[in-house]
Short mmCIF file of C-alpha atoms in Angstrom, two decimals:
data_model
loop_
_atom_site.label_atom_id
_atom_site.label_comp_id
_atom_site.label_asym_id
_atom_site.label_seq_id
_atom_site.Cartn_x
_atom_site.Cartn_y
_atom_site.Cartn_z
CA UNK A 12 -34.72 4.31 -9.67
CA UNK A 13 -32.57 5.71 -6.87
CA UNK A 14 -32.68 9.48 -6.41
CA UNK A 15 -29.01 9.97 -5.50
CA UNK A 16 -26.55 11.25 -8.09
CA UNK A 17 -25.45 8.50 -10.45
CA UNK A 18 -21.80 7.59 -9.73
CA UNK A 19 -19.45 7.04 -12.68
CA UNK A 20 -15.78 6.11 -12.83
CA UNK A 21 -13.77 7.41 -15.76
CA UNK A 22 -10.27 7.45 -14.23
CA UNK A 23 -8.66 6.90 -10.83
CA UNK A 24 -7.96 10.64 -10.86
CA UNK A 25 -11.64 11.03 -9.95
CA UNK A 26 -11.20 9.06 -6.72
CA UNK A 27 -9.63 9.99 -3.41
CA UNK A 28 -6.77 7.93 -1.99
CA UNK A 29 -9.08 6.27 0.58
CA UNK A 30 -11.48 5.32 -2.23
CA UNK A 31 -8.65 3.77 -4.25
CA UNK A 32 -7.53 1.82 -1.19
CA UNK A 33 -11.13 0.76 -0.62
CA UNK A 34 -11.30 -0.75 -4.11
CA UNK A 35 -8.00 -2.59 -3.68
CA UNK A 36 -8.99 -3.96 -0.26
CA UNK A 37 -12.39 -4.98 -1.61
CA UNK A 38 -10.71 -6.78 -4.52
CA UNK A 39 -8.54 -8.76 -2.12
CA UNK A 40 -11.52 -9.67 0.05
CA UNK A 41 -13.67 -10.81 -2.87
CA UNK A 42 -10.78 -12.87 -4.21
CA UNK A 43 -10.23 -14.64 -0.89
CA UNK A 44 -13.94 -15.36 -0.37
CA UNK A 45 -14.53 -16.48 -3.98
CA UNK A 46 -11.57 -18.78 -4.65
CA UNK A 47 -12.72 -21.65 -2.41
CA UNK A 48 -15.99 -21.83 -4.40
CA UNK A 49 -13.99 -22.30 -7.60
CA UNK A 50 -12.05 -25.34 -6.35
CA UNK A 51 -12.96 -28.79 -7.77
CA UNK A 52 -16.03 -30.16 -6.02
CA UNK A 53 -15.08 -32.29 -3.04
CA UNK A 54 -11.51 -30.96 -2.81
CA UNK A 55 -12.23 -29.14 0.46
CA UNK A 56 -12.89 -31.03 3.69
CA UNK A 57 -16.57 -30.97 4.71
CA UNK A 58 -15.78 -28.90 7.80
CA UNK A 59 -14.24 -26.16 5.66
CA UNK A 60 -17.04 -26.36 3.10
CA UNK A 61 -19.62 -25.73 5.81
CA UNK A 62 -17.85 -22.53 6.82
CA UNK A 63 -17.71 -21.05 3.32
CA UNK A 64 -19.42 -17.70 2.83
CA UNK A 65 -20.69 -16.47 -0.51
CA UNK A 66 -19.01 -13.40 -1.97
CA UNK A 67 -21.19 -10.31 -2.07
CA UNK A 68 -24.40 -10.90 -4.03
CA UNK A 69 -24.89 -7.19 -4.74
CA UNK A 70 -25.66 -7.93 -8.41
CA UNK A 71 -28.33 -10.54 -7.66
CA UNK A 72 -30.87 -10.39 -10.53
CA UNK A 73 -28.97 -7.45 -12.05
CA UNK A 74 -27.55 -7.19 -15.57
CA UNK A 75 -24.39 -5.30 -16.52
CA UNK A 76 -24.02 -4.18 -20.13
CA UNK A 77 -20.55 -4.73 -21.60
CA UNK A 78 -20.49 -2.07 -24.29
CA UNK A 79 -17.30 -2.94 -26.17
CA UNK A 80 -16.25 -1.27 -29.41
CA UNK A 81 -12.74 -2.79 -29.15
CA UNK A 82 -11.47 -6.36 -28.89
CA UNK A 83 -10.86 -7.72 -25.42
CA UNK A 84 -9.62 -10.87 -23.69
CA UNK A 85 -8.84 -10.12 -20.03
CA UNK A 86 -11.40 -7.35 -19.58
CA UNK A 87 -14.26 -9.34 -21.06
CA UNK A 88 -13.37 -12.54 -19.19
CA UNK A 89 -13.01 -10.64 -15.92
CA UNK A 90 -16.33 -8.84 -16.36
CA UNK A 91 -18.37 -11.90 -17.31
CA UNK A 92 -16.97 -14.23 -14.66
CA UNK A 93 -16.92 -11.55 -11.95
CA UNK A 94 -20.54 -10.52 -12.54
CA UNK A 95 -21.62 -14.15 -12.22
CA UNK A 96 -19.86 -14.54 -8.85
CA UNK A 97 -21.68 -11.41 -7.64
CA UNK A 98 -25.01 -13.05 -8.51
CA UNK A 99 -25.62 -11.11 -11.71
CA UNK A 100 -25.14 -11.37 -15.43
CA UNK A 101 -22.88 -9.57 -17.89
CA UNK A 102 -24.46 -8.95 -21.31
CA UNK A 103 -21.89 -8.49 -24.07
CA UNK A 104 -22.83 -5.82 -26.63
CA UNK A 105 -20.25 -5.57 -29.41
CA UNK A 106 -20.27 -2.86 -32.03
CA UNK A 107 -21.86 -5.28 -34.53
CA UNK A 108 -24.63 -6.27 -32.10
CA UNK A 109 -26.54 -3.06 -31.46
CA UNK A 110 -27.69 0.11 -33.23
CA UNK A 111 -25.26 2.47 -31.46
CA UNK A 112 -23.28 4.43 -34.03
CA UNK A 113 -25.34 3.06 -36.91
CA UNK A 114 -29.00 4.09 -36.55
CA UNK A 115 -28.95 5.42 -32.98
CA UNK A 116 -26.95 8.09 -31.23
CA UNK A 117 -25.11 7.80 -27.90
CA UNK A 118 -27.74 9.74 -25.94
CA UNK A 119 -30.62 7.49 -26.97
CA UNK A 120 -28.56 4.30 -26.62
CA UNK A 121 -27.41 5.27 -23.11
CA UNK A 122 -31.00 5.80 -22.01
CA UNK A 123 -32.24 2.52 -23.52
CA UNK A 124 -29.36 0.40 -22.19
CA UNK A 125 -29.56 2.09 -18.79
CA UNK A 126 -33.30 1.46 -18.67
CA UNK A 127 -32.82 -2.30 -18.87
CA UNK A 128 -29.39 -2.82 -17.28
CA UNK A 129 -28.06 -1.73 -13.90
CA UNK A 130 -24.58 -0.72 -15.01
CA UNK A 131 -22.55 -0.05 -18.16
CA UNK A 132 -18.94 -1.22 -18.53
CA UNK A 133 -17.71 0.54 -21.66
CA UNK A 134 -14.59 -0.11 -23.72
CA UNK A 135 -14.39 2.66 -26.30
CA UNK A 136 -12.12 4.52 -28.68
CA UNK A 137 -12.00 8.25 -28.00
CA UNK A 138 -12.49 9.24 -24.38
CA UNK A 139 -15.21 11.72 -25.33
CA UNK A 140 -17.40 8.71 -26.26
CA UNK A 141 -17.54 7.40 -22.70
CA UNK A 142 -17.99 10.91 -21.28
CA UNK A 143 -21.07 11.36 -23.47
CA UNK A 144 -22.32 7.94 -22.45
CA UNK A 145 -22.01 8.83 -18.75
CA UNK A 146 -23.68 12.21 -19.33
CA UNK A 147 -26.89 10.53 -20.49
CA UNK A 148 -26.89 7.21 -18.64
CA UNK A 149 -29.37 6.70 -15.77
CA UNK A 150 -27.06 4.01 -14.29
CA UNK A 151 -23.34 4.01 -13.38
CA UNK A 152 -20.80 3.88 -16.20
CA UNK A 153 -17.37 2.35 -15.61
CA UNK A 154 -14.49 2.93 -18.01
CA UNK A 155 -13.20 -0.42 -19.29
CA UNK A 156 -10.69 1.42 -21.51
CA UNK A 157 -10.61 4.65 -23.46
CA UNK A 158 -8.00 6.55 -25.44
CA UNK A 159 -6.95 8.46 -22.30
CA UNK A 160 -7.53 6.24 -19.26
CA UNK A 161 -7.52 2.61 -18.09
CA UNK A 162 -8.47 2.63 -14.38
CA UNK A 163 -9.26 -1.06 -13.90
CA UNK A 164 -5.82 -2.06 -15.19
CA UNK A 165 -4.04 0.04 -12.56
CA UNK A 166 -6.24 -1.39 -9.82
CA UNK A 167 -5.10 -4.87 -10.90
CA UNK A 168 -1.46 -3.75 -10.92
CA UNK A 169 -1.77 -2.33 -7.42
CA UNK A 170 -3.47 -5.46 -6.08
CA UNK A 171 -0.66 -7.54 -7.61
CA UNK A 172 2.02 -5.40 -5.98
CA UNK A 173 0.30 -5.50 -2.58
CA UNK A 174 -0.13 -9.28 -2.76
CA UNK A 175 3.58 -9.56 -3.55
CA UNK A 176 4.66 -6.94 -1.02
CA UNK A 177 6.99 -9.50 0.59
CA UNK A 178 9.16 -9.33 -2.54
CA UNK A 179 9.89 -5.68 -1.82
CA UNK A 180 10.44 -5.83 1.94
CA UNK A 181 13.76 -4.43 3.05
CA UNK A 182 15.18 -6.97 5.55
CA UNK A 183 15.10 -5.94 9.22
CA UNK A 184 17.48 -8.02 11.35
CA UNK A 185 15.60 -6.96 14.49
CA UNK A 186 12.31 -8.58 13.43
CA UNK A 187 12.00 -12.30 14.27
CA UNK A 188 10.84 -14.59 11.47
CA UNK A 189 7.80 -15.78 13.44
CA UNK A 190 6.54 -12.30 14.35
CA UNK A 191 3.55 -12.47 12.01
CA UNK A 192 0.23 -12.39 13.88
CA UNK A 193 -2.31 -15.15 13.18
CA UNK A 194 -5.50 -14.22 11.31
CA UNK A 195 -8.64 -14.52 13.50
CA UNK A 196 -10.98 -17.36 12.52
CA UNK A 197 -13.74 -16.34 10.12
CA UNK A 198 -11.82 -13.32 8.86
CA UNK A 199 -10.11 -12.79 5.55
CA UNK A 200 -6.41 -12.07 5.86
CA UNK A 201 -5.71 -8.34 5.57
CA UNK A 202 -3.95 -7.19 2.43
CA UNK A 203 -0.26 -6.54 3.00
CA UNK A 204 1.03 -3.00 3.19
CA UNK A 205 3.38 -1.94 0.41
CA UNK A 206 6.45 0.16 1.08
CA UNK A 207 7.02 3.20 -1.15
CA UNK A 208 8.39 1.88 -4.44
CA UNK A 209 10.25 3.32 -7.40
CA UNK A 210 8.28 2.29 -10.48
CA UNK A 211 9.83 2.72 -13.92
CA UNK A 212 7.69 2.90 -17.04
CA UNK A 213 9.43 2.46 -20.39
CA UNK A 214 7.36 3.02 -23.53
CA UNK A 215 4.47 4.94 -25.03
CA UNK A 216 2.45 7.47 -23.04
CA UNK A 217 -0.89 5.71 -23.35
CA UNK A 218 -3.94 5.06 -21.18
CA UNK A 219 -2.20 2.63 -18.78
CA UNK A 220 0.57 5.10 -17.98
CA UNK A 221 -1.94 7.95 -17.66
CA UNK A 222 -3.78 6.27 -14.79
CA UNK A 223 -0.42 5.40 -13.22
CA UNK A 224 0.56 9.08 -13.33
CA UNK A 225 -2.49 10.19 -11.31
CA UNK A 226 -2.41 7.28 -8.87
CA UNK A 227 1.03 5.97 -7.90
CA UNK A 228 2.43 9.28 -6.57
CA UNK A 229 -0.64 9.78 -4.35
CA UNK A 230 0.02 6.36 -2.81
CA UNK A 231 3.59 7.33 -1.95
CA UNK A 232 5.39 5.77 -4.93
CA UNK A 233 7.86 7.44 -7.28
CA UNK A 234 7.46 7.18 -11.05
CA UNK A 235 10.33 7.31 -13.53
CA UNK A 236 9.14 7.44 -17.15
CA UNK A 237 11.01 7.13 -20.42
CA UNK A 238 9.36 7.84 -23.76
CA UNK A 239 10.43 9.55 -27.00
CA UNK A 240 9.80 13.30 -26.91
CA UNK A 241 6.92 13.05 -29.39
CA UNK A 242 5.10 10.46 -27.24
CA UNK A 243 4.38 12.34 -24.01
CA UNK A 244 1.18 12.71 -21.99
CA UNK A 245 -1.44 14.93 -23.69
CA UNK A 246 -2.32 18.23 -21.97
CA UNK A 247 -5.68 17.02 -20.60
CA UNK A 248 -3.86 14.19 -18.78
CA UNK A 249 -0.90 16.24 -17.55
CA UNK A 250 -3.27 18.91 -16.26
CA UNK A 251 -4.85 16.30 -13.98
CA UNK A 252 -1.39 15.14 -12.88
CA UNK A 253 -0.45 18.67 -11.82
CA UNK A 254 -3.87 19.37 -10.30
CA UNK A 255 -3.41 16.36 -8.00
CA UNK A 256 0.18 17.30 -7.11
CA UNK A 257 1.49 14.07 -8.61
CA UNK A 258 4.14 15.76 -10.79
CA UNK A 259 6.40 16.18 -7.75
CA UNK A 260 7.02 12.42 -7.67
CA UNK A 261 7.48 11.94 -11.43
CA UNK A 262 10.73 12.00 -13.41
CA UNK A 263 10.33 11.99 -17.20
CA UNK A 264 13.03 11.68 -19.83
CA UNK A 265 13.87 9.95 -23.09
CA UNK A 266 16.56 7.50 -21.92
CA UNK A 267 15.20 4.09 -20.81
CA UNK A 268 18.41 3.31 -18.90
CA UNK A 269 18.05 6.48 -16.87
CA UNK A 270 14.38 5.71 -16.19
CA UNK A 271 15.07 2.29 -14.66
CA UNK A 272 17.70 3.63 -12.27
CA UNK A 273 16.78 2.44 -8.76
CA UNK A 274 13.58 0.80 -10.00
CA UNK A 275 11.81 -1.81 -7.87
CA UNK A 276 9.28 -2.44 -10.63
CA UNK A 277 9.64 -2.01 -14.40
CA UNK A 278 6.50 -1.60 -16.50
CA UNK A 279 5.87 -1.38 -20.21
CA UNK A 280 2.87 -1.51 -22.51
CA UNK A 281 2.17 -1.90 -26.20
CA UNK A 282 3.84 0.63 -28.46
CA UNK A 283 1.06 0.28 -31.03
CA UNK A 284 -2.45 0.48 -29.58
CA UNK A 285 -5.58 -0.60 -31.40
CA UNK A 286 -6.28 1.99 -34.09
CA UNK A 287 -2.61 2.94 -34.48
CA UNK A 288 -1.66 0.14 -36.86
CA UNK A 289 -0.94 2.62 -39.70
CA UNK A 290 1.80 4.15 -37.51
CA UNK A 291 3.58 0.83 -36.90
CA UNK A 292 6.77 1.52 -38.90
CA UNK A 293 7.15 5.02 -37.46
CA UNK A 294 6.54 3.85 -33.90
CA UNK A 295 8.88 0.86 -34.05
CA UNK A 296 11.66 3.18 -35.18
CA UNK A 297 10.89 5.72 -32.44
CA UNK A 298 10.99 3.07 -29.71
CA UNK A 299 14.26 1.43 -30.74
CA UNK A 300 16.24 0.74 -27.55
CA UNK A 301 13.13 0.66 -25.36
CA UNK A 302 12.81 -3.13 -25.13
CA UNK A 303 12.88 -4.24 -21.48
CA UNK A 304 15.75 -6.69 -20.99
CA UNK A 305 18.04 -7.85 -18.21
CA UNK A 306 20.87 -5.93 -19.87
CA UNK A 307 18.91 -2.66 -20.03
CA UNK A 308 17.98 -2.82 -16.35
CA UNK A 309 21.50 -3.82 -15.27
CA UNK A 310 23.10 -1.01 -17.24
CA UNK A 311 20.51 1.43 -15.93
CA UNK A 312 21.00 0.43 -12.30
CA UNK A 313 17.61 -1.08 -11.44
CA UNK A 314 17.42 -2.71 -8.03
CA UNK A 315 18.81 -6.28 -8.18
CA UNK A 316 15.42 -7.83 -7.35
CA UNK A 317 13.30 -5.69 -9.68
CA UNK A 318 9.99 -7.13 -10.91
CA UNK A 319 8.16 -6.74 -14.20
CA UNK A 320 4.57 -5.84 -15.14
CA UNK A 321 2.77 -5.67 -18.50
CA UNK A 322 -0.98 -5.31 -19.08
CA UNK A 323 -0.96 -7.70 -22.09
CA UNK A 324 -1.16 -8.59 -24.89
CA UNK A 325 2.62 -8.41 -25.21
CA UNK A 326 4.85 -8.23 -28.27
CA UNK A 327 8.52 -9.32 -28.15
CA UNK A 328 9.64 -5.85 -29.29
CA UNK A 329 8.46 -4.47 -25.93
CA UNK A 330 10.06 -7.06 -23.61
CA UNK A 331 12.18 -10.10 -24.36
CA UNK A 332 11.28 -13.68 -23.42
CA UNK A 333 13.89 -13.87 -20.66
CA UNK A 334 12.16 -11.15 -18.67
CA UNK A 335 8.57 -11.85 -19.71
CA UNK A 336 8.63 -15.57 -18.83
CA UNK A 337 11.30 -15.34 -16.17
CA UNK A 338 11.16 -15.14 -12.36
CA UNK A 339 10.92 -11.34 -12.37
CA UNK A 340 7.62 -11.39 -14.23
CA UNK A 341 4.33 -10.90 -12.40
CA UNK A 342 2.32 -10.49 -15.61
CA UNK A 343 0.06 -13.51 -15.24
CA UNK A 344 -0.72 -12.76 -11.59
CA UNK A 345 -1.52 -9.27 -12.83
CA UNK A 346 -3.79 -10.68 -15.56
CA UNK A 347 -5.61 -12.91 -13.06
CA UNK A 348 -6.19 -9.91 -10.81
CA UNK A 349 -8.15 -8.12 -13.52
CA UNK A 350 -11.03 -10.37 -12.48
CA UNK A 351 -10.98 -9.43 -8.81
CA UNK A 352 -10.49 -5.70 -9.27
CA UNK A 353 -13.22 -5.46 -11.90
CA UNK A 354 -15.43 -7.56 -9.62
CA UNK A 355 -14.80 -5.09 -6.77
CA UNK A 356 -15.63 -2.13 -9.02
CA UNK A 357 -18.85 -3.88 -10.12
CA UNK A 358 -19.75 -4.62 -6.50
CA UNK A 359 -19.21 -1.10 -5.19
CA UNK A 360 -20.17 0.98 -8.22
CA UNK A 361 -22.96 -1.04 -9.85
CA UNK A 362 -24.20 -3.05 -6.90
CA UNK A 363 -24.01 -0.48 -4.11
CA UNK A 364 -23.47 2.91 -5.79
CA UNK A 365 -20.90 3.57 -3.05
CA UNK A 366 -17.08 3.51 -3.16
CA UNK A 367 -16.75 5.52 0.06
CA UNK A 368 -13.89 4.36 2.27
CA UNK A 369 -16.05 4.57 5.40
CA UNK A 370 -18.70 2.17 4.04
CA UNK A 371 -18.41 -0.94 6.17
CA UNK A 372 -20.38 -4.16 6.48
CA UNK A 373 -18.99 -6.94 8.72
CA UNK A 374 -16.87 -9.19 6.54
CA UNK A 375 -18.30 -12.38 8.03
CA UNK A 376 -21.85 -11.53 6.94
CA UNK A 377 -23.24 -12.77 3.63
CA UNK A 378 -23.99 -9.22 2.51
CA UNK A 379 -20.53 -7.99 3.32
CA UNK A 380 -18.70 -11.03 2.08
#
């Protein structure tokens, strides 16, 4: 076992801006190098096939434990398919599959799982559960979702926005249309820069928003949040926001129309998270008027070309069909990108134990691919 300190990732608040950028860039690179391998056999010309490079094989012969106590579609699919592309295996361990919480405590389970697997991707209820898991694990623990944070979702959102940066470019009449520089042969196209955006979030203050609060402002974006007064960020989250200086770029109120004013991107999430089903009636009443619609964003003064994000699964109360399935929606690109951002986190955290921004292997080598 390596002697260096075991790296864990609980929230993007734990990472520096260069480390966050490193993960997003790595996601883009792994996506570009992996996609050709997933095309139907024979669809690429032989000349192109011969130039293909494998994505990083940092998980070769390694096993990642998926310790999930909550249902999952995108997160599980992304983890299992991403681990395979990295040369490893993801082992799903649901709450009905193992002794954790029944005949064995977290400390003992963390040691046993970490003794046989090389990483733990944990989707839990209360955040304290994953903190205890990381405290006793001999291998890296990555937060797949907890009551407070959802770091891999925000990485996917950021990758989606960067890949669609052209949708947010302010036209410059002095720049010729053919000014784009060609990409050198054998290199993966660099991820597009993203101008500072105004991002509106309309809905419950839950784990997705919490990682937005500690990330977007540090990347130069402005957040405008609307939620009922009783559904605001808990103190342990807001303390991190202030500690990182992110509060200076956050507006928070109760009026959804005011929140979307000037928005380039409008985001919402479920109003009723898993485990909150008993609060459904109360919550639906509290969030009346918070449904994202064309009318809401027009009345509120969102930018004419605003785009929409949602982490899924979606309920019609949160956003209507016109927006969700319409041309503004980036939700399925966002869902697809869960795979590549989780794959990047697996590569750097589980495979290399290194998310440092200065870590560099030539991109045209098999190891660095």
